[in-house]
CSV table of C-alpha atoms and ligand atoms in Angstrom, one decimal:
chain,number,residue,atom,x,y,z
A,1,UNK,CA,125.8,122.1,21.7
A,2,UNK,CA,122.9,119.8,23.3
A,3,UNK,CA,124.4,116.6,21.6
A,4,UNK,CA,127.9,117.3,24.1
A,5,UNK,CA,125.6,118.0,27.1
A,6,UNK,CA,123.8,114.7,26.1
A,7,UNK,CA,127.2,113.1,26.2
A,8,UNK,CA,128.8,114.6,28.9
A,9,UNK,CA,125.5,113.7,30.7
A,10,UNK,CA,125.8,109.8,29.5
A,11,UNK,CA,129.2,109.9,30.8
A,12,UNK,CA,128.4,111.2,34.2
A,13,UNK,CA,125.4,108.8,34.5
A,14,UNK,CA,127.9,106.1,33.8
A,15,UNK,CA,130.1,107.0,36.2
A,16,UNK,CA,127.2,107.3,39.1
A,17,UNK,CA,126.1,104.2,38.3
A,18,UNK,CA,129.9,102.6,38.6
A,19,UNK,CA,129.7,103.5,42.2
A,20,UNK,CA,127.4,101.3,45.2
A,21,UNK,CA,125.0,102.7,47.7
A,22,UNK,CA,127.4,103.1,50.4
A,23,UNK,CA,130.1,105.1,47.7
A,24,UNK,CA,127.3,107.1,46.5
A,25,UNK,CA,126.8,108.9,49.9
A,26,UNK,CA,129.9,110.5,49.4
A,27,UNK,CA,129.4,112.3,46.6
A,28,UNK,CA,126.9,115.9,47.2
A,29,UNK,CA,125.3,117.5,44.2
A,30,UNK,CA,126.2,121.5,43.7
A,31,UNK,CA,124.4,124.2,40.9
A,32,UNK,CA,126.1,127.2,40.4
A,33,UNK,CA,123.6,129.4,38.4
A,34,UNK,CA,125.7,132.4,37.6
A,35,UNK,CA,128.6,131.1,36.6
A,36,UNK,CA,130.7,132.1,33.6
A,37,UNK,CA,133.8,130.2,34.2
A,38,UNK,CA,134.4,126.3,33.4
A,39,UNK,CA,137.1,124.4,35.5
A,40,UNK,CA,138.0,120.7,35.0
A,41,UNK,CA,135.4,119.2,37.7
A,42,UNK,CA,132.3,121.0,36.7
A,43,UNK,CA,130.1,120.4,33.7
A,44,UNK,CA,128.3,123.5,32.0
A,45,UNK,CA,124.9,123.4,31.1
A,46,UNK,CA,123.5,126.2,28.6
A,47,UNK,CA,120.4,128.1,28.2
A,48,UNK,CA,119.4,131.0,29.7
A,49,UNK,CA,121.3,131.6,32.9
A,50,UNK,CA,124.6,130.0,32.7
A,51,UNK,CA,124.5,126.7,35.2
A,52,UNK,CA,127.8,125.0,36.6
A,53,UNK,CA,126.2,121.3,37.5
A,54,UNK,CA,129.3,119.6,39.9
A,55,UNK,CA,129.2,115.6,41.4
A,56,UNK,CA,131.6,116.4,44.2
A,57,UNK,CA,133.2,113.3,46.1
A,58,UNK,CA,133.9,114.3,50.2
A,59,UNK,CA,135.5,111.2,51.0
A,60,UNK,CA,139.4,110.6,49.5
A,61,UNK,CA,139.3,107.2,50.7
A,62,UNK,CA,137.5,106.3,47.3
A,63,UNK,CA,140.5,107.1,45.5
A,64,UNK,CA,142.8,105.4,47.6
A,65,UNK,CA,140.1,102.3,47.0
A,66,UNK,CA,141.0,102.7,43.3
A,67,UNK,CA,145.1,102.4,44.3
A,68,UNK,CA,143.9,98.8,46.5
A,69,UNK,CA,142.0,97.8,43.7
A,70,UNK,CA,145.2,98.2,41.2
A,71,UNK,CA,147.0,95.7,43.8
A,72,UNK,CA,149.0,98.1,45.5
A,73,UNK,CA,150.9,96.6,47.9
A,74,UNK,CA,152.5,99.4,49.8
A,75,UNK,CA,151.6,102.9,50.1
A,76,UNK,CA,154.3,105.2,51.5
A,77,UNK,CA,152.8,108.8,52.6
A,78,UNK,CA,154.9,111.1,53.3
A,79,UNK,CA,154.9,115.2,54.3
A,80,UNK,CA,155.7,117.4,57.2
A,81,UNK,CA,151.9,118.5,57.3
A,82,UNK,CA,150.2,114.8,57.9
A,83,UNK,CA,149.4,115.2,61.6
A,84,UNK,CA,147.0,114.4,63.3
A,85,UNK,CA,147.7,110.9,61.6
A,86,UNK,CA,144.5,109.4,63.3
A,87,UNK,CA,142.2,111.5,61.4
A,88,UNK,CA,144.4,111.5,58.2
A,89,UNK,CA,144.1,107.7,58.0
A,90,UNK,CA,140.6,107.5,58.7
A,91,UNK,CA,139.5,109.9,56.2
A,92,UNK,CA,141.6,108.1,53.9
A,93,UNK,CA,140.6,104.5,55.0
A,94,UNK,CA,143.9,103.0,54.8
A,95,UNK,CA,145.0,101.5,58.0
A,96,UNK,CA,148.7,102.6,58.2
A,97,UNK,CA,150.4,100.1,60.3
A,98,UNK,CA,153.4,101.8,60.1
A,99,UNK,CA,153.2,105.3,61.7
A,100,UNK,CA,156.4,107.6,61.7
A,101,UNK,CA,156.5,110.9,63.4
A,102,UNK,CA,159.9,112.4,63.8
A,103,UNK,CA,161.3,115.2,65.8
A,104,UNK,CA,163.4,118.0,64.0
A,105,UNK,CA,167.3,117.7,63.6
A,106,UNK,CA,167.8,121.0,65.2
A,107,UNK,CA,168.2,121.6,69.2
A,108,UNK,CA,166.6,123.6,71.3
A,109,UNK,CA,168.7,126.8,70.9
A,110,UNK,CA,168.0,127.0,67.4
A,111,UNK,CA,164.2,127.6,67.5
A,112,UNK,CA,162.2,129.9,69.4
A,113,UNK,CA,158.8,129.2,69.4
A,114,UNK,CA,156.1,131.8,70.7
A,115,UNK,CA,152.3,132.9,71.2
A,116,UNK,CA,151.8,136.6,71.5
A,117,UNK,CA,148.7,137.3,72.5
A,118,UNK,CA,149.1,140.9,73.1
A,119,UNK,CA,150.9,143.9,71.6
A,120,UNK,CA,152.8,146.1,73.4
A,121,UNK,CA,149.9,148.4,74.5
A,122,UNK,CA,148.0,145.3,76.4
A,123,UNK,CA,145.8,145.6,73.2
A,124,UNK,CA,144.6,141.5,72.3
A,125,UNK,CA,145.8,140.5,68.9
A,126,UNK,CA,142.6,138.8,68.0
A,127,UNK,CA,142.0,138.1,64.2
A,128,UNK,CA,138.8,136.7,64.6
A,129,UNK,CA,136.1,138.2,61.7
A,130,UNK,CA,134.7,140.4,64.7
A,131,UNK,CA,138.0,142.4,65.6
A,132,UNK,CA,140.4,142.2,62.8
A,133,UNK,CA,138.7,145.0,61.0
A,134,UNK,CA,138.5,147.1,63.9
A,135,UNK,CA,141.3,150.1,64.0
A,136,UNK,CA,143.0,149.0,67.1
A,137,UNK,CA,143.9,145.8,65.6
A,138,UNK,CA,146.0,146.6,62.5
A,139,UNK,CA,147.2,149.3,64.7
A,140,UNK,CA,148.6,146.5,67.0
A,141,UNK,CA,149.7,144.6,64.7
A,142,UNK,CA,151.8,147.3,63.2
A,143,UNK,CA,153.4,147.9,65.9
A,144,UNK,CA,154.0,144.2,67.0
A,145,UNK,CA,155.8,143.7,63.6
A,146,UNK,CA,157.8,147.0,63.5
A,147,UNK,CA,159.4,145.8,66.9
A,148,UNK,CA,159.8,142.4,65.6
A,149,UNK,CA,161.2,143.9,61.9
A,150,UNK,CA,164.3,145.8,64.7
A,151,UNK,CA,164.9,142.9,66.4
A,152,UNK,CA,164.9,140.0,63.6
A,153,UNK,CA,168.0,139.8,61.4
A,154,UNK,CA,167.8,139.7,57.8
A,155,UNK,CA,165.0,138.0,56.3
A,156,UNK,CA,161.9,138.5,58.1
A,157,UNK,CA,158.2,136.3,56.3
A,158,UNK,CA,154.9,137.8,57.6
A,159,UNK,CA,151.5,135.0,56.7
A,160,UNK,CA,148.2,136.7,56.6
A,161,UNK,CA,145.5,134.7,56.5
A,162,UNK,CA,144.1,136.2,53.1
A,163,UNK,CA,145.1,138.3,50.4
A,164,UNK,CA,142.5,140.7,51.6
A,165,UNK,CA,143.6,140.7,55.0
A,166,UNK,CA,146.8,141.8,54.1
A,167,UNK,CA,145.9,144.9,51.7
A,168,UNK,CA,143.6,146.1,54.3
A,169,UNK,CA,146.8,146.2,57.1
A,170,UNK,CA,149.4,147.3,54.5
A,171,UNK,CA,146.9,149.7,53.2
A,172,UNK,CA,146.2,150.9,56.9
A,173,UNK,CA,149.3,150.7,57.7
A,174,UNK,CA,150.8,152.9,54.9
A,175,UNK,CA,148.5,155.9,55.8
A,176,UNK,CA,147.8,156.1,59.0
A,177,UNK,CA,150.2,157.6,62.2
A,178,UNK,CA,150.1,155.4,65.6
A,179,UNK,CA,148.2,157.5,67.7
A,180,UNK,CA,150.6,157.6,70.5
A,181,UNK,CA,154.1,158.0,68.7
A,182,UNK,CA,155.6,160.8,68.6
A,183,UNK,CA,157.4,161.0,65.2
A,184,UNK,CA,155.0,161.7,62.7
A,185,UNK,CA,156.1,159.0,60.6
A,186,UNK,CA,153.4,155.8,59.7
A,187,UNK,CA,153.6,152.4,60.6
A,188,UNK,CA,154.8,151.4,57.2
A,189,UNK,CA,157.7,153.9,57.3
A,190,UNK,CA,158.5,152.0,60.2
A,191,UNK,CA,158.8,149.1,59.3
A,192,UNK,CA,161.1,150.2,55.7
A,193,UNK,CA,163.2,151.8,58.6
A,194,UNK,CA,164.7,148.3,59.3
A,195,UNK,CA,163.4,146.1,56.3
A,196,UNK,CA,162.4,147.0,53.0
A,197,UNK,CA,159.5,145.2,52.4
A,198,UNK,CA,158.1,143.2,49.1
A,199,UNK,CA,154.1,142.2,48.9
A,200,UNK,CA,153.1,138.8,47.6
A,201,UNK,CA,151.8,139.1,44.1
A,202,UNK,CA,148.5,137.7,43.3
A,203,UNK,CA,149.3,136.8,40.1
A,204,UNK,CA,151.8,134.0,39.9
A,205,UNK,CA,152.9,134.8,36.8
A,206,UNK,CA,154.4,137.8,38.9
A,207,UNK,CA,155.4,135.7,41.9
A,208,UNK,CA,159.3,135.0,40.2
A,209,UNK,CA,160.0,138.6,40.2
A,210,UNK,CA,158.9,139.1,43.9
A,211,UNK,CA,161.7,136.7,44.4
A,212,UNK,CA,164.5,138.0,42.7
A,213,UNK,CA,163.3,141.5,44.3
A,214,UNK,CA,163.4,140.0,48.1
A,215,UNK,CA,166.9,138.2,47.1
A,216,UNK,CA,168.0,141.2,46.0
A,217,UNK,CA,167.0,143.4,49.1
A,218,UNK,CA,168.3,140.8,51.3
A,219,UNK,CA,171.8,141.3,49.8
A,220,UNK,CA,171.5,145.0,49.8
A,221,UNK,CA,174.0,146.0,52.4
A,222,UNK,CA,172.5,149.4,52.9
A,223,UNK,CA,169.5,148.0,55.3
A,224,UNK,CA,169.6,145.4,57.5
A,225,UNK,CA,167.1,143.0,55.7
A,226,UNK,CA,164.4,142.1,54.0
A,227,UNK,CA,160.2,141.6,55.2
A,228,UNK,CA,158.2,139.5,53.0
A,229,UNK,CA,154.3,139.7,53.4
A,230,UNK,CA,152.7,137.1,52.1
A,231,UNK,CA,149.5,134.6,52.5
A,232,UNK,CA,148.7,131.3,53.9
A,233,UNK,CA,148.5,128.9,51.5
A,234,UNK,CA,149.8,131.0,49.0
A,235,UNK,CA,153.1,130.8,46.7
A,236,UNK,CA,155.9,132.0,49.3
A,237,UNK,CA,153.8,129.4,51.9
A,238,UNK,CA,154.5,126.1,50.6
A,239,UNK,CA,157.5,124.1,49.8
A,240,UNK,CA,159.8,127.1,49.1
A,241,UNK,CA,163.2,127.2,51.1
A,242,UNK,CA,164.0,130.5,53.3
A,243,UNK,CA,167.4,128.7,54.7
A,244,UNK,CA,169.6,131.0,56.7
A,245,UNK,CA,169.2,134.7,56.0
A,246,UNK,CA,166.1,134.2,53.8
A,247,UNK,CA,164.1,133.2,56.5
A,248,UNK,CA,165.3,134.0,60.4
A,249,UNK,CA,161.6,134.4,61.6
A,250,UNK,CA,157.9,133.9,60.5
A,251,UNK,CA,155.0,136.0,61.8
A,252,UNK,CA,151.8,134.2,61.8
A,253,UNK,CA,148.5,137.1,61.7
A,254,UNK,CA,146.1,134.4,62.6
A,255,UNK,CA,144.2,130.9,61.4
A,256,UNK,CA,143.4,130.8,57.5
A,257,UNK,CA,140.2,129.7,57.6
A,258,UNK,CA,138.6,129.3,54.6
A,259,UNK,CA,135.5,131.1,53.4
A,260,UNK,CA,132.4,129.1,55.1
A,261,UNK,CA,130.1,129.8,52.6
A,262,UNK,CA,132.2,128.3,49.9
A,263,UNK,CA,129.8,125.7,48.6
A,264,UNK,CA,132.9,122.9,49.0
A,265,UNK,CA,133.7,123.9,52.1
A,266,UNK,CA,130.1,123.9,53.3
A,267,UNK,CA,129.3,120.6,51.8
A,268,UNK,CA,132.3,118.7,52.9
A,269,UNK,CA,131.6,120.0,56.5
A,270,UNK,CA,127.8,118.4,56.1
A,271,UNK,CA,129.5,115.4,54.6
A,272,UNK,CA,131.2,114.8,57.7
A,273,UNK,CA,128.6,116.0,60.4
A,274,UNK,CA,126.6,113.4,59.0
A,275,UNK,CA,129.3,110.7,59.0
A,276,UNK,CA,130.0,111.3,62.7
A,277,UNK,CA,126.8,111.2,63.9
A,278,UNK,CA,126.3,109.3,67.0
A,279,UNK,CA,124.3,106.2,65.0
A,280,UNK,CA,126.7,106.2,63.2
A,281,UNK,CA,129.3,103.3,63.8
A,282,UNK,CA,132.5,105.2,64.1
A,283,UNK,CA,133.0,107.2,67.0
A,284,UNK,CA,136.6,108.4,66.1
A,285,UNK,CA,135.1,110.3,62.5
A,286,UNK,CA,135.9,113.8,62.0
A,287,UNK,CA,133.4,116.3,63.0
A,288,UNK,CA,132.8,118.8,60.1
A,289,UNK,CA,134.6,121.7,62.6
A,290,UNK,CA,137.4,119.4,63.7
A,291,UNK,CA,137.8,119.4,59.8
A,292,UNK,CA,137.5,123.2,59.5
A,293,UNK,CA,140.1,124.0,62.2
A,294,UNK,CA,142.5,121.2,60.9
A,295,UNK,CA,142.7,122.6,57.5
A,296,UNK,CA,143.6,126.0,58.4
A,297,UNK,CA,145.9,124.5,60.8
A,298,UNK,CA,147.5,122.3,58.6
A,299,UNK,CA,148.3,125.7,56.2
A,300,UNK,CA,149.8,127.3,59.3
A,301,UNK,CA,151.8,124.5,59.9
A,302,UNK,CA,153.1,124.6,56.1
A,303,UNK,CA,153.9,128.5,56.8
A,304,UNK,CA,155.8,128.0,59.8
A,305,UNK,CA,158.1,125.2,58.1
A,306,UNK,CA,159.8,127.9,55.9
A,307,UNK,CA,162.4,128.9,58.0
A,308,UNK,CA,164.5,125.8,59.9
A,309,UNK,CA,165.9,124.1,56.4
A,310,UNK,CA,168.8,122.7,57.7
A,311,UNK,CA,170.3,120.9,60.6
A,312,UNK,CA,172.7,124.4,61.3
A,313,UNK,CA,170.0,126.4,60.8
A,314,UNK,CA,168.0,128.6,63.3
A,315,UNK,CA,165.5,130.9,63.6
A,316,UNK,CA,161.9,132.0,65.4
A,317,UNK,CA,157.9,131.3,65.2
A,318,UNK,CA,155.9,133.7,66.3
A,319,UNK,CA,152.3,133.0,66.4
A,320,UNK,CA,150.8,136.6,66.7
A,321,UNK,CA,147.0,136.0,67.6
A,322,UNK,CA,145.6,135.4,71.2
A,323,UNK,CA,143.5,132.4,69.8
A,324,UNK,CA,146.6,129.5,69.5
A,325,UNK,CA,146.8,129.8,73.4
A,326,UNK,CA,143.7,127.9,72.5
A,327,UNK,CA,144.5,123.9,73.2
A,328,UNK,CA,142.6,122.8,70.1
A,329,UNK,CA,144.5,124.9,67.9
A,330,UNK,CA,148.3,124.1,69.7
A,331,UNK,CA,147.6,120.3,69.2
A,332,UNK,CA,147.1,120.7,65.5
A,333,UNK,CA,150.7,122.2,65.6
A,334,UNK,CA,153.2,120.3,64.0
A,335,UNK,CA,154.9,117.4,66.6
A,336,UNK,CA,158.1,118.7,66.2
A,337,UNK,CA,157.3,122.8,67.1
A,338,UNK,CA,155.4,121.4,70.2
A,339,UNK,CA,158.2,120.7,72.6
A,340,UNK,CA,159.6,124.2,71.8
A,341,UNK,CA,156.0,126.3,71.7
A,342,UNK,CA,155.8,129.1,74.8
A,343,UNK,CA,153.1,131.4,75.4
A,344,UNK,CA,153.8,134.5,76.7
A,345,UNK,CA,151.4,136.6,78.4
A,346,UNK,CA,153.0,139.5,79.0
A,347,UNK,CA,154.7,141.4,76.0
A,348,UNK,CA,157.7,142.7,77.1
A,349,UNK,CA,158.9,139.4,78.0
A,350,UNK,CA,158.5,138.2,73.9
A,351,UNK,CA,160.7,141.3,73.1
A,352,UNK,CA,163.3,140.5,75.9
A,353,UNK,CA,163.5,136.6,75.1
A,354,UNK,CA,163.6,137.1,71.6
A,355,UNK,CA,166.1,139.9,71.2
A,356,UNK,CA,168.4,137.1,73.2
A,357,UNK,CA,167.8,134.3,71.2
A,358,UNK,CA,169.2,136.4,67.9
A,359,UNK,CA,172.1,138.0,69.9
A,360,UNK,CA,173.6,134.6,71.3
A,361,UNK,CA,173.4,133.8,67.9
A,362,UNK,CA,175.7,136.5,65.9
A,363,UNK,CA,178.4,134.5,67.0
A,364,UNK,CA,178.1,131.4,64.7
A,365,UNK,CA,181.1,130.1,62.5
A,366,UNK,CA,182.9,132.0,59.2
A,367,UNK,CA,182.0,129.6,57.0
A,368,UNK,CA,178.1,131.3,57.7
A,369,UNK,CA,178.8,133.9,54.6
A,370,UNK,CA,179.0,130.8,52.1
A,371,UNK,CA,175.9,129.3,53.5
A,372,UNK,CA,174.0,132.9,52.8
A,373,UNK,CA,174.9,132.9,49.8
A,374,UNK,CA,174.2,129.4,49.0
A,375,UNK,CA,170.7,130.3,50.6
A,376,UNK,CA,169.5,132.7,48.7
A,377,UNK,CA,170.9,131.2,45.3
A,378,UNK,CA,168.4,128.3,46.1
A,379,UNK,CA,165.9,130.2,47.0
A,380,UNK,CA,166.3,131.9,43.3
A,381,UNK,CA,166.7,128.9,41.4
A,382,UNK,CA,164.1,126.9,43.2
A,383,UNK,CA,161.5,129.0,42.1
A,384,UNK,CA,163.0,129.6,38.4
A,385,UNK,CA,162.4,125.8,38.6
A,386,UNK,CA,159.0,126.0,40.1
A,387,UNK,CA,158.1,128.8,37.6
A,388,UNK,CA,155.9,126.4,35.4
A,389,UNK,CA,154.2,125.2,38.2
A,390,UNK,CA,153.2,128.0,39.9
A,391,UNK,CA,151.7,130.0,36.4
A,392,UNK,CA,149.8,127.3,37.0
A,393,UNK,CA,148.1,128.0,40.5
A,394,UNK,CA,145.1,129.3,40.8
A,395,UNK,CA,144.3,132.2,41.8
A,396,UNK,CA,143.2,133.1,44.9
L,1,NAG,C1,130.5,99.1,48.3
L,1,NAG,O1,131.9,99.1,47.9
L,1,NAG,C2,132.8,99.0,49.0
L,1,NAG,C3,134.2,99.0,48.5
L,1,NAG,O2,134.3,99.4,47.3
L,1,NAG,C4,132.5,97.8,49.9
L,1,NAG,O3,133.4,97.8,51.0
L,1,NAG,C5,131.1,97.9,50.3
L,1,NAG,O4,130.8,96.7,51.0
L,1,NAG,C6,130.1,98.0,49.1
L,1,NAG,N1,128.8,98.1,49.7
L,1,NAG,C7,127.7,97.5,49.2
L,1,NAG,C8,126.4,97.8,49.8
L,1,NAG,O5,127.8,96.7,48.3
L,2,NAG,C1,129.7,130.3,40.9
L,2,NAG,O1,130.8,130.3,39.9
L,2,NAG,C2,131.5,131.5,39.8
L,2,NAG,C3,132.5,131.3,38.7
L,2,NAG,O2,133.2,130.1,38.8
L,2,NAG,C4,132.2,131.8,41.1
L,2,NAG,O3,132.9,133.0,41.0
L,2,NAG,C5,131.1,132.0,42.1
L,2,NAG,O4,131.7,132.2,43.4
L,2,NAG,C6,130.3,130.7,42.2
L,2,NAG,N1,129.2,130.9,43.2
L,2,NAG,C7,128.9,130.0,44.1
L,2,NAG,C8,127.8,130.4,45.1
L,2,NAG,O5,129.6,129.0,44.2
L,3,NAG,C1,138.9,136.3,69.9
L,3,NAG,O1,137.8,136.7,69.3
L,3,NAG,C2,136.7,135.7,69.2
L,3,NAG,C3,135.6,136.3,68.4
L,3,NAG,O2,135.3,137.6,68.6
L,3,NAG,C4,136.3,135.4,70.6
L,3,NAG,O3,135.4,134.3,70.6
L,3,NAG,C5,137.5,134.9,71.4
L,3,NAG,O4,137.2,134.7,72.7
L,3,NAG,C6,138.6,136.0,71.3
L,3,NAG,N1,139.9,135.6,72.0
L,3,NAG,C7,140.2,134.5,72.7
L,3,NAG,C8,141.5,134.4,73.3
L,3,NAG,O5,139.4,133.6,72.9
């Protein structure tokens, strides 16, 4: 056992060493005494209390120095998430002469794009740490999305910012009444009223099946869709297809920041305070919030971009959380949702607007039942593809 720490420890002097003075700042030193796991970047040391030793690098423009170094000559970077493309290039430090951002294919009568800040009792949807716990919230939010579950079409995608988020609303949701209603019936029964729902697994291995079971509620005739509840940057939020029925609107519950106190997270935010200090010599570096913010930001973004697949395809973004009135969170939005994003301030007006927008649509062409279809079978296959990929996740 010592003679692999010995090595493993050679190896990791030599590859300190390989790097300058200036590279070497980039890098932050983390212990993790109680660890029991080992993952491919750490290196275990053991005695007594099980130690995970990691040499983190903060600065991804090292590895593009490796790609310069190999004589690159052209480096094309391309996603739908990249914005703001200042800061992207500078953290990469690659100067990107060529800078491409398009608008979307679509026209305006195929998106609508909204902030609702407050439910339909004047109550703030606020999902801030201090108020999402808090009673009235999920209560809200329940509502908000049993109105929205009447007036979407088909297949409805709800993003919570974390798994735990979302098992403390469903759970909330599933056994308690809204004070003022007069059915006796919960918020959950609501909500099956007009979609039947299916929870993102948190085990990927399970994830397939929770796609087969939406595709198959979807096609059920016998209700009039489908509501899928499911996390920010989690399995159903990245780089799966809801064309057409799959996906007519997406609910976002608020910014997915991640945990603070995560020792990457906290390092790479003092890795970049110190980088933009004011001696320092470049006044356009990322701050370690601006990081922070962009990075949940950039997951929203990757949420949102489920549901408009195709240039005939339409459907709605609703942003449900008082805090993306917020200027620095709407210009991290993606360029293409900006010309389109309205915030309302009064609630009825959402309803009103938005019950228009999918009732001027009903009357779209025949050939629409093909292109379901067609929908949902990629939706199915894409993930049989993904399958191997996504056992591979982790866990979150
Ligand atoms: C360290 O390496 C980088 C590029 O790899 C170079 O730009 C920089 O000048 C070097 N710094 C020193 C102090 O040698
Ligand atoms: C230490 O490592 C364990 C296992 O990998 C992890 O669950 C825990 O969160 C880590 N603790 C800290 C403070 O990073
Ligand atoms: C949302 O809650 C946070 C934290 O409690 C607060 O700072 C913020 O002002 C609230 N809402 C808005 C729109 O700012």
């Amino acid at each position: 056992m010592r003679s692999i720490i010995v090595i493993r420890l050679r190896t990791l002097l030599a590859i300190v060493c390989s790097y300058n003075q200036t590279q070497i700042f980039c890098f932050q030193f983390h212990v993790n005494e109680s660890s029991r796991q080992t993952s491919g970047d750490s290196l275990q040391v053991f005695g007594k209390a099980s130690r995970t030793l990691s040499w983190w690098c903060f600065n991804p423009g090292l590895a593009m120095e490796e790609f310069l170094k190999l004589g690159v000559r052209s480096i094309i970077l391309t996603s739908g998430t990249l914005s703001p493309l200042d800061s992207l290039a500078m953290e990469l430090n690659l100067e990107f002469p060529v800078r491409l951002e398009n608008p979307h294919v679509i026209s305006q009568d195929q998106i609508w794009v909204g902030v609702v800040p407050v439910g339909p009792s004047g109550h703030p949807l606020n999902s801030s740490y201090r108020t999402r716990e808090t009673v009235k919230y999920k209560q809200e939010l329940g509502t908000v999305i049993v109105n929205f579950a009447r007036i979407v079409p088909d297949g409805l995608l709800v993003f919570f910012p974390s798994y735990s988020m979302m098992d403390k609303c469903i759970d909330y949701w599933k056994n308690r009444n809204h004070e003022h209603s007069v059915d006796d019936s919960t918020i959950w029964q609501r909500m099956c009223k007009h979609k039947q729902p299916v929870i993102e697994p948190r085990q990927s291995s399970n994830f397939p099946n929770a796609i087969e079971d939406y595709a198959a509620k979807l096609r059920d005739p016998s209700t009039s869709g489908a509501i899928f509840f499911a996390v920010c940057r989690g399995k159903v939020s990245e780089g799966l297809d809801f064309a057409d029925r799959a996906g007519r609107a997406v609910i976002v519950t608020g910014m997915p920041f991640s945990t603070p106190t995560d020792p990457k997270v906290r390092l790479k935010r003092e890795y970049l305070d110190k980088q933009a200090k004011p001696s320092n010599k470049n006044p356009k570096a990322l701050t370690g919030e601006e990081w922070y913010v962009q990075q949940a930001a950039r997951a929203v973004n990757q949420a949102v971009g489920r549901v408009i697949r195709h240039r005939h395809d339409y459907g709605a973004i609703i942003y449900c959380d008082e805090r993306f009135v917020w200027p620095n969170y709407q210009s991290q939005m993606s360029y293409w949702l900006k010309p389109y994003i309205k915030c309302y301030s009064k609630y009825g007006e959402v309803v009103q607007t938005l019950t228009r927008f999918f009732r001027d649509k009903v009357c779209v062409d025949p050939k629409e039942m093909d292109s379901n279809e067609i929908a949902l079978h990629r939706l199915q296959t894409n993930v049989c593809r993904r399958r191997f990929y996504l056992t591979r996740l982790p866990q979150q």
